[in-house]
Amino acid sequence: MSAVQQIIQAVGASERQIEEQISKLTAYNDQIDRAMQQVQSQLAGSTMSYDQKMLQQLQQTKKQLEDTIKMLRTAKEKLAQVRAI
């Protein structure tokens, strides 16, 4: 196997790993959505504002996950460009 073929193979493997991570993070993002729904339904109107504090933290986590997924997708696109050279 030539060096170029090895590089292409490694790039393809990296693309697959990125896709797996995107899938896992998307599933985790779905869990956060469910947790937010539970907080809203079970703690709504908490006298200590626990619901709002928890929702704020969950929303920040969700935003960070979405940003990470976006960056991973960009990285995967860049790898596809390398593979296409």
C-alpha positions as a Markdown table, in Angstrom:
| # | Residue | x | y | z |
|---|---|---|---|---|
| 1 | Met | 0.0 | 0.0 | 0.0 |
| 2 | Ser | 1.4 | 3.4 | -1.0 |
| 3 | Ala | 1.8 | 6.3 | 1.4 |
| 4 | Val | -1.1 | 8.1 | -0.3 |
| 5 | Gln | -3.4 | 5.2 | 0.1 |
| 6 | Gln | -2.5 | 4.9 | 3.7 |
| 7 | Ile | -3.2 | 8.6 | 4.2 |
| 8 | Ile | -6.6 | 8.3 | 2.4 |
| 9 | Gln | -7.4 | 5.3 | 4.6 |
| 10 | Ala | -6.5 | 7.2 | 7.8 |
| 11 | Val | -8.6 | 10.2 | 6.7 |
| 12 | Gly | -11.6 | 7.9 | 6.0 |
| 13 | Ala | -11.2 | 6.3 | 9.4 |
| 14 | Ser | -11.1 | 9.8 | 11.0 |
| 15 | Glu | -14.3 | 10.8 | 9.1 |
| 16 | Arg | -16.0 | 7.7 | 10.5 |
| 17 | Gln | -14.9 | 8.4 | 14.0 |
| 18 | Ile | -16.1 | 12.0 | 13.7 |
| 19 | Glu | -19.5 | 10.7 | 12.5 |
| 20 | Glu | -19.7 | 8.4 | 15.5 |
| 21 | Gln | -19.0 | 11.2 | 17.9 |
| 22 | Ile | -21.6 | 13.4 | 16.2 |
| 23 | Ser | -24.1 | 10.6 | 16.6 |
| 24 | Lys | -23.3 | 10.2 | 20.3 |
| 25 | Leu | -23.4 | 14.0 | 21.0 |
| 26 | Thr | -26.7 | 14.2 | 19.1 |
| 27 | Ala | -28.1 | 11.5 | 21.4 |
| 28 | Tyr | -26.8 | 13.3 | 24.4 |
| 29 | Asn | -28.4 | 16.5 | 23.2 |
| 30 | Asp | -31.7 | 14.7 | 23.0 |
| 31 | Gln | -31.3 | 13.6 | 26.6 |
| 32 | Ile | -30.8 | 17.2 | 27.6 |
| 33 | Asp | -34.0 | 18.1 | 25.8 |
| 34 | Arg | -35.8 | 15.5 | 27.8 |
| 35 | Ala | -34.2 | 16.7 | 31.1 |
| 36 | Met | -35.3 | 20.2 | 30.3 |
| 37 | Gln | -38.9 | 19.0 | 29.8 |
| 38 | Gln | -38.8 | 17.2 | 33.1 |
| 39 | Val | -37.5 | 20.3 | 34.9 |
| 40 | Gln | -40.2 | 22.4 | 33.3 |
| 41 | Ser | -43.0 | 20.0 | 34.2 |
| 42 | Gln | -41.8 | 19.0 | 37.7 |
| 43 | Leu | -40.1 | 22.1 | 39.0 |
| 44 | Ala | -42.0 | 24.9 | 37.3 |
| 45 | Gly | -42.6 | 27.8 | 39.6 |
| 46 | Ser | -40.1 | 26.7 | 42.3 |
| 47 | Thr | -40.0 | 29.2 | 45.1 |
| 48 | Met | -36.2 | 29.1 | 45.0 |
| 49 | Ser | -36.0 | 29.4 | 41.2 |
| 50 | Tyr | -34.4 | 26.0 | 40.9 |
| 51 | Asp | -36.2 | 25.4 | 37.7 |
| 52 | Gln | -34.8 | 28.5 | 36.1 |
| 53 | Lys | -31.3 | 27.9 | 37.3 |
| 54 | Met | -31.4 | 24.3 | 36.1 |
| 55 | Leu | -32.9 | 25.3 | 32.8 |
| 56 | Gln | -30.2 | 27.9 | 32.3 |
| 57 | Gln | -27.4 | 25.4 | 32.9 |
| 58 | Leu | -29.0 | 22.9 | 30.6 |
| 59 | Gln | -29.4 | 25.5 | 27.9 |
| 60 | Gln | -25.8 | 26.4 | 28.2 |
| 61 | Thr | -24.8 | 22.7 | 27.9 |
| 62 | Lys | -27.1 | 22.3 | 24.9 |
| 63 | Lys | -25.5 | 25.3 | 23.2 |
| 64 | Gln | -22.0 | 24.0 | 23.8 |
| 65 | Leu | -23.0 | 20.6 | 22.4 |
| 66 | Glu | -24.5 | 22.2 | 19.3 |
| 67 | Asp | -21.3 | 24.2 | 18.8 |
| 68 | Thr | -19.2 | 21.1 | 19.2 |
| 69 | Ile | -21.3 | 19.2 | 16.7 |
| 70 | Lys | -21.0 | 22.1 | 14.2 |
| 71 | Met | -17.2 | 22.1 | 14.6 |
| 72 | Leu | -17.1 | 18.3 | 14.1 |
| 73 | Arg | -19.2 | 18.6 | 11.0 |
| 74 | Thr | -16.8 | 21.2 | 9.6 |
| 75 | Ala | -13.8 | 19.0 | 10.5 |
| 76 | Lys | -15.4 | 16.1 | 8.7 |
| 77 | Glu | -16.0 | 18.3 | 5.6 |
| 78 | Lys | -12.3 | 19.3 | 5.6 |
| 79 | Leu | -11.3 | 15.7 | 5.8 |
| 80 | Ala | -13.5 | 14.9 | 2.9 |
| 81 | Gln | -11.8 | 17.6 | 0.9 |
| 82 | Val | -8.4 | 16.2 | 1.8 |
| 83 | Arg | -9.6 | 12.7 | 0.7 |
| 84 | Ala | -10.8 | 14.2 | -2.6 |
| 85 | Ile | -7.4 | 15.7 | -3.5 |
